[in-house]
Amino acid sequence: MSSPEPLRVAVIGSGPAGIYTADALTRQNREHVAVDVLDRLPTPYGLVRYGVAPDHTKIKGVARALRKVLEHPRVRFLGGVEYGRHMGLDDLKGAYHAVVFATGAPTDRRMGVPGEDLPGSVAATDFVNWYCGHPDAEVERFLLDAEEAAVVGAGNVALDVARILAKSADELRATDVPQPMLDVLAASKVRRISVLARRGPLQAKFTAPELRDIGQLANADAVVDPAEVDIDPNGEEMLGAARAARTNLRYLKEWAERGPAGRAREVRFRFWRRPVELNGSERVRSLTVERTVLDADGRLRGTGETEEVPAGMVFRSIGYRGLPLPDLPFDEDGATVPHSEGRVVDASGERLPGAYVAGWIKRGATGVIGTNKSDAAATVRSLMDDADRLRAAGAPAEEPDALLERSGAEVNDYSGWLAIDAAEAALADRLGRGDRVKLLGWEEFRRAARG
């Protein structure tokens, strides 16, 4: 008996959410499937490649597991294909039974304060893209020519930015930072980095290992005001505090007690401060911050007491935000695509046949890399429950390869990615810089993919 015609599924986005979706599709045994993973970039892995800090090599190891999914015989990676530019929803539905959007949350949330658009005030996501070698990044985007910098936020991305600013170029030499970016970091004039958190140390979203890394910097002191961590470990404030928060408090207390050791740079934590204005004329020179407290109901409020924090660069790191996708509904408040159990729905709750979501565009920018695995599996369960209905709608009218050919996209398939991967390893070998050094820019990728 011949095998049934496969259920064709397009996955838009090759970050963890997209690849875990492909994995769940190929692991289920209810339907014979063929999966194409499409991405605007010529390289896979999304934030694992362009969002995880280069010195966090253990987390980057997730790429090895993701690689196995892309090597599955029923999965294809098709880079260089941009949804909304090369093809729309109707095009995809003409070539696939179903489309899963796993496009993530590619932009940052804004602070909404005067002066936010001054030169020198940037999204932390832009800086992360820059030091991670995103192909859209330009070397000249960051000069790091100010001695004072401020990072607004109390999450792991804020710590990543502060840590990269605080490290010496020698400490980053064995990582995959592109060589032009490493040269800029080597010439950095940054000496003092303020990490500004609206709430206190117990409310911060840092994970304990990330915070611990700041205290182990060879090139920078971690500085904490003892008064801001003067919290009784057995007191009322600690009631209900998570284990990570207790560990964080222990680290912060240790740093407050030992004080600075005179290292070349300084990372200073400033809790209970929210920016109310960025000051400067031609570029930012400082932030005005207001002291904050929690009221009896646990809500944050300002005290009216302000201070000025010097900063020639300000990095806002207060969260990621999804962007609208052509032909799909969008919830502006949540910055997500509305859905019911992964099935895309419009404002009235009506389903958009054949359209699904997974990852941050589905649930918002929450969770860790592994969260996407269960999230993707839930969406795939919904898709499998709909398989009979998807097949009943009729076979796709066009072959995926025909769609790709008429799209005008310069497709970089998995073999092209492997050529880029090999070129980055060879570059690291030539430079004597660890296992890989990222190529920089679209043209370098094209040359490497062509061999």
PDB file of N, CA, C and O in Angstrom, residues 58-84:
ATOM      1  N   LYS A  58      27.107  27.388  27.381  1.00  0.00           N
ATOM      2  CA  LYS A  58      26.271  26.243  27.735  1.00  0.00           C
ATOM      3  C   LYS A  58      24.878  26.390  27.164  1.00  0.00           C
ATOM      4  O   LYS A  58      24.296  25.429  26.640  1.00  0.00           O
ATOM      5  N   ILE A  59      24.314  27.593  27.230  1.00  0.00           N
ATOM      6  CA  ILE A  59      22.977  27.816  26.675  1.00  0.00           C
ATOM      7  C   ILE A  59      23.027  27.684  25.159  1.00  0.00           C
ATOM      8  O   ILE A  59      22.114  27.151  24.532  1.00  0.00           O
ATOM      9  N   LYS A  60      24.109  28.157  24.562  1.00  0.00           N
ATOM     10  CA  LYS A  60      24.241  28.044  23.110  1.00  0.00           C
ATOM     11  C   LYS A  60      24.281  26.589  22.670  1.00  0.00           C
ATOM     12  O   LYS A  60      24.010  26.271  21.512  1.00  0.00           O
ATOM     13  N   GLY A  61      24.613  25.683  23.590  1.00  0.00           N
ATOM     14  CA  GLY A  61      24.625  24.262  23.266  1.00  0.00           C
ATOM     15  C   GLY A  61      23.259  23.735  22.861  1.00  0.00           C
ATOM     16  O   GLY A  61      23.150  22.646  22.280  1.00  0.00           O
ATOM     17  N   VAL A  62      22.186  24.495  23.162  1.00  0.00           N
ATOM     18  CA  VAL A  62      20.845  24.115  22.730  1.00  0.00           C
ATOM     19  C   VAL A  62      20.817  23.947  21.208  1.00  0.00           C
ATOM     20  O   VAL A  62      20.051  23.136  20.676  1.00  0.00           O
ATOM     21  N   ALA A  63      21.663  24.699  20.507  1.00  0.00           N
ATOM     22  CA  ALA A  63      21.688  24.618  19.040  1.00  0.00           C
ATOM     23  C   ALA A  63      21.996  23.207  18.559  1.00  0.00           C
ATOM     24  O   ALA A  63      21.531  22.793  17.483  1.00  0.00           O
ATOM     25  N   ARG A  64      22.751  22.446  19.337  1.00  0.00           N
ATOM     26  CA  ARG A  64      23.065  21.068  18.920  1.00  0.00           C
ATOM     27  C   ARG A  64      21.810  20.215  18.871  1.00  0.00           C
ATOM     28  O   ARG A  64      21.639  19.387  17.967  1.00  0.00           O
ATOM     29  N   ALA A  65      20.924  20.401  19.840  1.00  0.00           N
ATOM     30  CA  ALA A  65      19.661  19.652  19.836  1.00  0.00           C
ATOM     31  C   ALA A  65      18.755  20.132  18.704  1.00  0.00           C
ATOM     32  O   ALA A  65      18.093  19.328  18.035  1.00  0.00           O
ATOM     33  N   LEU A  66      18.719  21.450  18.473  1.00  0.00           N
ATOM     34  CA  LEU A  66      17.890  21.989  17.401  1.00  0.00           C
ATOM     35  C   LEU A  66      18.388  21.511  16.041  1.00  0.00           C
ATOM     36  O   LEU A  66      17.594  21.274  15.121  1.00  0.00           O
ATOM     37  N   ARG A  67      19.696  21.366  15.927  1.00  0.00           N
ATOM     38  CA  ARG A  67      20.282  20.919  14.659  1.00  0.00           C
ATOM     39  C   ARG A  67      19.735  19.537  14.263  1.00  0.00           C
ATOM     40  O   ARG A  67      19.464  19.287  13.085  1.00  0.00           O
ATOM     41  N   LYS A  68      19.577  18.662  15.224  1.00  0.00           N
ATOM     42  CA  LYS A  68      19.080  17.323  14.923  1.00  0.00           C
ATOM     43  C   LYS A  68      17.690  17.367  14.305  1.00  0.00           C
ATOM     44  O   LYS A  68      17.353  16.548  13.445  1.00  0.00           O
ATOM     45  N   VAL A  69      16.876  18.333  14.735  1.00  0.00           N
ATOM     46  CA  VAL A  69      15.527  18.460  14.171  1.00  0.00           C
ATOM     47  C   VAL A  69      15.614  18.854  12.698  1.00  0.00           C
ATOM     48  O   VAL A  69      14.911  18.303  11.847  1.00  0.00           O
ATOM     49  N   LEU A  70      16.483  19.818  12.392  1.00  0.00           N
ATOM     50  CA  LEU A  70      16.602  20.281  11.006  1.00  0.00           C
ATOM     51  C   LEU A  70      17.186  19.210  10.092  1.00  0.00           C
ATOM     52  O   LEU A  70      17.074  19.310   8.870  1.00  0.00           O
ATOM     53  N   GLU A  71      17.823  18.201  10.685  1.00  0.00           N
ATOM     54  CA  GLU A  71      18.390  17.122   9.885  1.00  0.00           C
ATOM     55  C   GLU A  71      17.430  15.947   9.710  1.00  0.00           C
ATOM     56  O   GLU A  71      17.768  14.948   9.063  1.00  0.00           O
ATOM     57  N   HIS A  72      16.222  16.081  10.250  1.00  0.00           N
ATOM     58  CA  HIS A  72      15.213  15.033  10.078  1.00  0.00           C
ATOM     59  C   HIS A  72      14.848  14.939   8.599  1.00  0.00           C
ATOM     60  O   HIS A  72      14.705  15.968   7.910  1.00  0.00           O
ATOM     61  N   PRO A  73      14.666  13.734   8.057  1.00  0.00           N
ATOM     62  CA  PRO A  73      14.397  13.592   6.620  1.00  0.00           C
ATOM     63  C   PRO A  73      13.099  14.244   6.154  1.00  0.00           C
ATOM     64  O   PRO A  73      12.942  14.508   4.957  1.00  0.00           O
ATOM     65  N   ARG A  74      12.179  14.533   7.077  1.00  0.00           N
ATOM     66  CA  ARG A  74      10.919  15.152   6.661  1.00  0.00           C
ATOM     67  C   ARG A  74      10.856  16.637   7.021  1.00  0.00           C
ATOM     68  O   ARG A  74       9.791  17.250   7.023  1.00  0.00           O
ATOM     69  N   VAL A  75      12.032  17.212   7.329  1.00  0.00           N
ATOM     70  CA  VAL A  75      12.112  18.639   7.658  1.00  0.00           C
ATOM     71  C   VAL A  75      13.094  19.314   6.710  1.00  0.00           C
ATOM     72  O   VAL A  75      14.179  18.786   6.447  1.00  0.00           O
ATOM     73  N   ARG A  76      12.713  20.484   6.190  1.00  0.00           N
ATOM     74  CA  ARG A  76      13.620  21.285   5.371  1.00  0.00           C
ATOM     75  C   ARG A  76      13.790  22.659   6.008  1.00  0.00           C
ATOM     76  O   ARG A  76      12.812  23.273   6.456  1.00  0.00           O
ATOM     77  N   PHE A  77      15.024  23.151   6.038  1.00  0.00           N
ATOM     78  CA  PHE A  77      15.279  24.538   6.434  1.00  0.00           C
ATOM     79  C   PHE A  77      15.416  25.368   5.168  1.00  0.00           C
ATOM     80  O   PHE A  77      16.188  25.032   4.268  1.00  0.00           O
ATOM     81  N   LEU A  78      14.657  26.464   5.087  1.00  0.00           N
ATOM     82  CA  LEU A  78      14.669  27.349   3.926  1.00  0.00           C
ATOM     83  C   LEU A  78      14.887  28.777   4.412  1.00  0.00           C
ATOM     84  O   LEU A  78      13.936  29.487   4.781  1.00  0.00           O
ATOM     85  N   GLY A  79      16.160  29.180   4.482  1.00  0.00           N
ATOM     86  CA  GLY A  79      16.486  30.528   4.920  1.00  0.00           C
ATOM     87  C   GLY A  79      16.402  31.522   3.780  1.00  0.00           C
ATOM     88  O   GLY A  79      16.352  31.157   2.598  1.00  0.00           O
ATOM     89  N   GLY A  80      16.385  32.806   4.128  1.00  0.00           N
ATOM     90  CA  GLY A  80      16.305  33.856   3.128  1.00  0.00           C
ATOM     91  C   GLY A  80      14.920  34.076   2.566  1.00  0.00           C
ATOM     92  O   GLY A  80      14.756  34.749   1.545  1.00  0.00           O
ATOM     93  N   VAL A  81      13.893  33.525   3.250  1.00  0.00           N
ATOM     94  CA  VAL A  81      12.504  33.632   2.785  1.00  0.00           C
ATOM     95  C   VAL A  81      11.732  34.461   3.811  1.00  0.00           C
ATOM     96  O   VAL A  81      11.568  34.040   4.958  1.00  0.00           O
ATOM     97  N   GLU A  82      11.266  35.624   3.397  1.00  0.00           N
ATOM     98  CA  GLU A  82      10.614  36.534   4.338  1.00  0.00           C
ATOM     99  C   GLU A  82       9.107  36.559   4.131  1.00  0.00           C
ATOM    100  O   GLU A  82       8.613  36.924   3.057  1.00  0.00           O
ATOM    101  N   TYR A  83       8.382  36.180   5.174  1.00  0.00           N
ATOM    102  CA  TYR A  83       6.919  36.246   5.122  1.00  0.00           C
ATOM    103  C   TYR A  83       6.492  37.711   5.031  1.00  0.00           C
ATOM    104  O   TYR A  83       7.009  38.571   5.736  1.00  0.00           O
ATOM    105  N   GLY A  84       5.529  37.973   4.138  1.00  0.00           N
ATOM    106  CA  GLY A  84       5.059  39.336   3.951  1.00  0.00           C
ATOM    107  C   GLY A  84       5.800  40.071   2.854  1.00  0.00           C
ATOM    108  O   GLY A  84       5.306  41.074   2.333  1.00  0.00           O
TER     109      GLY A  84
END
